[in-house]
Amino acid sequence: MDPMQKMWASFVAIGLMALSAFIITFARSKTRGIIRVVLSLIAFVTLFVAMLLGIISIL
């Protein structure tokens, strides 16, 4: 992977982390029940993908 692709991978990872933080904040403050669980799972998955992209951009 060339340095330019690593840069874009890190930018996508940063964006996904911000999106994950927004989703989990929204889910915990504004929703209840199954919607809260679904949004929390989506936030977890996006955070996991961001972590993988962050690791890829470091290596």
PDB file of N, CA and C in Angstrom:
ATOM      1  N   MET A   1       0.850  -1.172   0.000  1.00  0.00           N
ATOM      2  CA  MET A   1       0.000   0.000   0.000  1.00  0.00           C
ATOM      3  C   MET A   1       0.897   1.237   0.000  1.00  0.00           C
ATOM      4  N   ASP A   2       0.667   2.111  -0.952  1.00  0.00           N
ATOM      5  CA  ASP A   2       1.512   3.297  -1.031  1.00  0.00           C
ATOM      6  C   ASP A   2       1.064   4.355  -0.012  1.00  0.00           C
ATOM      7  N   PRO A   3       1.913   5.340   0.244  1.00  0.00           N
ATOM      8  CA  PRO A   3       1.605   6.331   1.289  1.00  0.00           C
ATOM      9  C   PRO A   3       0.306   7.106   1.061  1.00  0.00           C
ATOM     10  N   MET A   4      -0.042   7.358  -0.205  1.00  0.00           N
ATOM     11  CA  MET A   4      -1.269   8.102  -0.479  1.00  0.00           C
ATOM     12  C   MET A   4      -2.506   7.294  -0.076  1.00  0.00           C
ATOM     13  N   GLN A   5      -2.487   5.995  -0.330  1.00  0.00           N
ATOM     14  CA  GLN A   5      -3.603   5.144   0.074  1.00  0.00           C
ATOM     15  C   GLN A   5      -3.689   5.036   1.590  1.00  0.00           C
ATOM     16  N   LYS A   6      -2.550   5.023   2.257  1.00  0.00           N
ATOM     17  CA  LYS A   6      -2.551   5.001   3.722  1.00  0.00           C
ATOM     18  C   LYS A   6      -3.150   6.286   4.279  1.00  0.00           C
ATOM     19  N   MET A   7      -2.839   7.412   3.627  1.00  0.00           N
ATOM     20  CA  MET A   7      -3.398   8.685   4.063  1.00  0.00           C
ATOM     21  C   MET A   7      -4.920   8.660   3.958  1.00  0.00           C
ATOM     22  N   TRP A   8      -5.447   8.187   2.820  1.00  0.00           N
ATOM     23  CA  TRP A   8      -6.894   8.141   2.643  1.00  0.00           C
ATOM     24  C   TRP A   8      -7.546   7.153   3.594  1.00  0.00           C
ATOM     25  N   ALA A   9      -6.875   6.042   3.868  1.00  0.00           N
ATOM     26  CA  ALA A   9      -7.407   5.079   4.835  1.00  0.00           C
ATOM     27  C   ALA A   9      -7.500   5.709   6.219  1.00  0.00           C
ATOM     28  N   SER A  10      -6.501   6.504   6.584  1.00  0.00           N
ATOM     29  CA  SER A  10      -6.546   7.152   7.898  1.00  0.00           C
ATOM     30  C   SER A  10      -7.635   8.218   7.951  1.00  0.00           C
ATOM     31  N   PHE A  11      -7.849   8.955   6.849  1.00  0.00           N
ATOM     32  CA  PHE A  11      -8.930   9.944   6.815  1.00  0.00           C
ATOM     33  C   PHE A  11     -10.295   9.278   6.951  1.00  0.00           C
ATOM     34  N   VAL A  12     -10.484   8.165   6.264  1.00  0.00           N
ATOM     35  CA  VAL A  12     -11.752   7.430   6.370  1.00  0.00           C
ATOM     36  C   VAL A  12     -11.932   6.913   7.791  1.00  0.00           C
ATOM     37  N   ALA A  13     -10.854   6.430   8.401  1.00  0.00           N
ATOM     38  CA  ALA A  13     -10.930   5.935   9.781  1.00  0.00           C
ATOM     39  C   ALA A  13     -11.330   7.053  10.739  1.00  0.00           C
ATOM     40  N   ILE A  14     -10.754   8.230  10.568  1.00  0.00           N
ATOM     41  CA  ILE A  14     -11.110   9.370  11.423  1.00  0.00           C
ATOM     42  C   ILE A  14     -12.579   9.735  11.244  1.00  0.00           C
ATOM     43  N   GLY A  15     -13.041   9.755  10.001  1.00  0.00           N
ATOM     44  CA  GLY A  15     -14.445  10.062   9.728  1.00  0.00           C
ATOM     45  C   GLY A  15     -15.388   9.036  10.326  1.00  0.00           C
ATOM     46  N   LEU A  16     -15.022   7.761  10.231  1.00  0.00           N
ATOM     47  CA  LEU A  16     -15.866   6.714  10.807  1.00  0.00           C
ATOM     48  C   LEU A  16     -15.895   6.794  12.328  1.00  0.00           C
ATOM     49  N   MET A  17     -14.776   7.169  12.943  1.00  0.00           N
ATOM     50  CA  MET A  17     -14.772   7.335  14.403  1.00  0.00           C
ATOM     51  C   MET A  17     -15.690   8.474  14.825  1.00  0.00           C
ATOM     52  N   ALA A  18     -15.657   9.575  14.085  1.00  0.00           N
ATOM     53  CA  ALA A  18     -16.541  10.696  14.395  1.00  0.00           C
ATOM     54  C   ALA A  18     -18.004  10.299  14.201  1.00  0.00           C
ATOM     55  N   LEU A  19     -18.290   9.580  13.119  1.00  0.00           N
ATOM     56  CA  LEU A  19     -19.652   9.110  12.868  1.00  0.00           C
ATOM     57  C   LEU A  19     -20.123   8.169  13.966  1.00  0.00           C
ATOM     58  N   SER A  20     -19.245   7.298  14.402  1.00  0.00           N
ATOM     59  CA  SER A  20     -19.581   6.363  15.473  1.00  0.00           C
ATOM     60  C   SER A  20     -19.896   7.106  16.769  1.00  0.00           C
ATOM     61  N   ALA A  21     -19.098   8.105  17.089  1.00  0.00           N
ATOM     62  CA  ALA A  21     -19.347   8.888  18.306  1.00  0.00           C
ATOM     63  C   ALA A  21     -20.687   9.619  18.225  1.00  0.00           C
ATOM     64  N   PHE A  22     -21.002  10.170  17.056  1.00  0.00           N
ATOM     65  CA  PHE A  22     -22.278  10.857  16.886  1.00  0.00           C
ATOM     66  C   PHE A  22     -23.449   9.886  17.022  1.00  0.00           C
ATOM     67  N   ILE A  23     -23.343   8.719  16.395  1.00  0.00           N
ATOM     68  CA  ILE A  23     -24.430   7.735  16.445  1.00  0.00           C
ATOM     69  C   ILE A  23     -24.665   7.258  17.872  1.00  0.00           C
ATOM     70  N   ILE A  24     -23.607   6.955  18.605  1.00  0.00           N
ATOM     71  CA  ILE A  24     -23.793   6.443  19.963  1.00  0.00           C
ATOM     72  C   ILE A  24     -24.334   7.532  20.890  1.00  0.00           C
ATOM     73  N   THR A  25     -23.902   8.771  20.690  1.00  0.00           N
ATOM     74  CA  THR A  25     -24.436   9.878  21.493  1.00  0.00           C
ATOM     75  C   THR A  25     -25.918  10.076  21.209  1.00  0.00           C
ATOM     76  N   PHE A  26     -26.283  10.047  19.937  1.00  0.00           N
ATOM     77  CA  PHE A  26     -27.688  10.190  19.567  1.00  0.00           C
ATOM     78  C   PHE A  26     -28.520   9.033  20.100  1.00  0.00           C
ATOM     79  N   ALA A  27     -28.012   7.819  19.973  1.00  0.00           N
ATOM     80  CA  ALA A  27     -28.758   6.638  20.411  1.00  0.00           C
ATOM     81  C   ALA A  27     -29.010   6.663  21.910  1.00  0.00           C
ATOM     82  N   ARG A  28     -28.029   7.086  22.666  1.00  0.00           N
ATOM     83  CA  ARG A  28     -28.190   7.053  24.125  1.00  0.00           C
ATOM     84  C   ARG A  28     -29.010   8.212  24.664  1.00  0.00           C
ATOM     85  N   SER A  29     -29.062   9.320  23.935  1.00  0.00           N
ATOM     86  CA  SER A  29     -29.795  10.466  24.469  1.00  0.00           C
ATOM     87  C   SER A  29     -31.217  10.595  23.923  1.00  0.00           C
ATOM     88  N   LYS A  30     -31.467  10.132  22.702  1.00  0.00           N
ATOM     89  CA  LYS A  30     -32.754  10.403  22.069  1.00  0.00           C
ATOM     90  C   LYS A  30     -33.619   9.180  21.801  1.00  0.00           C
ATOM     91  N   THR A  31     -33.076   7.977  21.909  1.00  0.00           N
ATOM     92  CA  THR A  31     -33.865   6.810  21.512  1.00  0.00           C
ATOM     93  C   THR A  31     -34.049   5.840  22.666  1.00  0.00           C
ATOM     94  N   ARG A  32     -34.988   4.925  22.473  1.00  0.00           N
ATOM     95  CA  ARG A  32     -35.289   3.891  23.455  1.00  0.00           C
ATOM     96  C   ARG A  32     -35.533   2.573  22.731  1.00  0.00           C
ATOM     97  N   GLY A  33     -35.426   1.490  23.465  1.00  0.00           N
ATOM     98  CA  GLY A  33     -35.817   0.178  22.964  1.00  0.00           C
ATOM     99  C   GLY A  33     -34.909  -0.380  21.892  1.00  0.00           C
ATOM    100  N   ILE A  34     -35.561  -1.017  20.908  1.00  0.00           N
ATOM    101  CA  ILE A  34     -34.819  -1.735  19.874  1.00  0.00           C
ATOM    102  C   ILE A  34     -34.043  -0.782  18.966  1.00  0.00           C
ATOM    103  N   ILE A  35     -34.557   0.423  18.752  1.00  0.00           N
ATOM    104  CA  ILE A  35     -33.838   1.395  17.918  1.00  0.00           C
ATOM    105  C   ILE A  35     -32.512   1.764  18.567  1.00  0.00           C
ATOM    106  N   ARG A  36     -32.523   1.897  19.876  1.00  0.00           N
ATOM    107  CA  ARG A  36     -31.288   2.199  20.605  1.00  0.00           C
ATOM    108  C   ARG A  36     -30.268   1.079  20.435  1.00  0.00           C
ATOM    109  N   VAL A  37     -30.726  -0.158  20.518  1.00  0.00           N
ATOM    110  CA  VAL A  37     -29.832  -1.309  20.366  1.00  0.00           C
ATOM    111  C   VAL A  37     -29.270  -1.364  18.952  1.00  0.00           C
ATOM    112  N   VAL A  38     -30.127  -1.156  17.956  1.00  0.00           N
ATOM    113  CA  VAL A  38     -29.679  -1.205  16.561  1.00  0.00           C
ATOM    114  C   VAL A  38     -28.665  -0.101  16.281  1.00  0.00           C
ATOM    115  N   LEU A  39     -28.944   1.113  16.742  1.00  0.00           N
ATOM    116  CA  LEU A  39     -28.001   2.215  16.533  1.00  0.00           C
ATOM    117  C   LEU A  39     -26.685   1.974  17.262  1.00  0.00           C
ATOM    118  N   SER A  40     -26.747   1.396  18.440  1.00  0.00           N
ATOM    119  CA  SER A  40     -25.520   1.079  19.173  1.00  0.00           C
ATOM    120  C   SER A  40     -24.700   0.025  18.442  1.00  0.00           C
ATOM    121  N   LEU A  41     -25.361  -0.966  17.868  1.00  0.00           N
ATOM    122  CA  LEU A  41     -24.649  -1.982  17.092  1.00  0.00           C
ATOM    123  C   LEU A  41     -24.011  -1.384  15.838  1.00  0.00           C
ATOM    124  N   ILE A  42     -24.731  -0.495  15.175  1.00  0.00           N
ATOM    125  CA  ILE A  42     -24.172   0.179  13.999  1.00  0.00           C
ATOM    126  C   ILE A  42     -22.951   0.997  14.392  1.00  0.00           C
ATOM    127  N   ALA A  43     -23.035   1.693  15.521  1.00  0.00           N
ATOM    128  CA  ALA A  43     -21.895   2.479  15.993  1.00  0.00           C
ATOM    129  C   ALA A  43     -20.709   1.583  16.319  1.00  0.00           C
ATOM    130  N   PHE A  44     -20.968   0.436  16.924  1.00  0.00           N
ATOM    131  CA  PHE A  44     -19.883  -0.496  17.239  1.00  0.00           C
ATOM    132  C   PHE A  44     -19.213  -1.020  15.973  1.00  0.00           C
ATOM    133  N   VAL A  45     -20.015  -1.371  14.979  1.00  0.00           N
ATOM    134  CA  VAL A  45     -19.456  -1.884  13.724  1.00  0.00           C
ATOM    135  C   VAL A  45     -18.621  -0.812  13.027  1.00  0.00           C
ATOM    136  N   THR A  46     -19.115   0.429  12.985  1.00  0.00           N
ATOM    137  CA  THR A  46     -18.331   1.492  12.346  1.00  0.00           C
ATOM    138  C   THR A  46     -17.046   1.767  13.112  1.00  0.00           C
ATOM    139  N   LEU A  47     -17.092   1.683  14.426  1.00  0.00           N
ATOM    140  CA  LEU A  47     -15.875   1.874  15.212  1.00  0.00           C
ATOM    141  C   LEU A  47     -14.880   0.750  14.961  1.00  0.00           C
ATOM    142  N   PHE A  48     -15.365  -0.477  14.819  1.00  0.00           N
ATOM    143  CA  PHE A  48     -14.487  -1.612  14.532  1.00  0.00           C
ATOM    144  C   PHE A  48     -13.831  -1.471  13.157  1.00  0.00           C
ATOM    145  N   VAL A  49     -14.611  -1.054  12.154  1.00  0.00           N
ATOM    146  CA  VAL A  49     -14.052  -0.831  10.815  1.00  0.00           C
ATOM    147  C   VAL A  49     -13.022   0.295  10.856  1.00  0.00           C
ATOM    148  N   ALA A  50     -13.305   1.349  11.616  1.00  0.00           N
ATOM    149  CA  ALA A  50     -12.347   2.448  11.753  1.00  0.00           C
ATOM    150  C   ALA A  50     -11.060   1.973  12.406  1.00  0.00           C
ATOM    151  N   MET A  51     -11.178   1.100  13.391  1.00  0.00           N
ATOM    152  CA  MET A  51      -9.981   0.562  14.038  1.00  0.00           C
ATOM    153  C   MET A  51      -9.143  -0.238  13.044  1.00  0.00           C
ATOM    154  N   LEU A  52      -9.801  -1.066  12.241  1.00  0.00           N
ATOM    155  CA  LEU A  52      -9.078  -1.847  11.241  1.00  0.00           C
ATOM    156  C   LEU A  52      -8.382  -0.943  10.224  1.00  0.00           C
ATOM    157  N   LEU A  53      -9.073   0.089   9.763  1.00  0.00           N
ATOM    158  CA  LEU A  53      -8.452   1.022   8.822  1.00  0.00           C
ATOM    159  C   LEU A  53      -7.298   1.781   9.464  1.00  0.00           C
ATOM    160  N   GLY A  54      -7.427   2.123  10.733  1.00  0.00           N
ATOM    161  CA  GLY A  54      -6.334   2.783  11.441  1.00  0.00           C
ATOM    162  C   GLY A  54      -5.110   1.901  11.547  1.00  0.00           C
ATOM    163  N   ILE A  55      -5.336   0.631  11.837  1.00  0.00           N
ATOM    164  CA  ILE A  55      -4.212  -0.308  11.915  1.00  0.00           C
ATOM    165  C   ILE A  55      -3.564  -0.474  10.542  1.00  0.00           C
ATOM    166  N   ILE A  56      -4.386  -0.563   9.501  1.00  0.00           N
ATOM    167  CA  ILE A  56      -3.848  -0.689   8.142  1.00  0.00           C
ATOM    168  C   ILE A  56      -3.023   0.539   7.775  1.00  0.00           C
ATOM    169  N   SER A  57      -3.495   1.725   8.162  1.00  0.00           N
ATOM    170  CA  SER A  57      -2.758   2.939   7.798  1.00  0.00           C
ATOM    171  C   SER A  57      -1.448   3.073   8.565  1.00  0.00           C
ATOM    172  N   ILE A  58      -1.334   2.428   9.710  1.00  0.00           N
ATOM    173  CA  ILE A  58      -0.081   2.471  10.472  1.00  0.00           C
ATOM    174  C   ILE A  58       0.949   1.519   9.877  1.00  0.00           C
ATOM    175  N   LEU A  59       0.511   0.345   9.454  1.00  0.00           N
ATOM    176  CA  LEU A  59       1.445  -0.673   8.952  1.00  0.00           C
ATOM    177  C   LEU A  59       1.987  -0.359   7.589  1.00  0.00           C
TER     178      LEU A  59
END
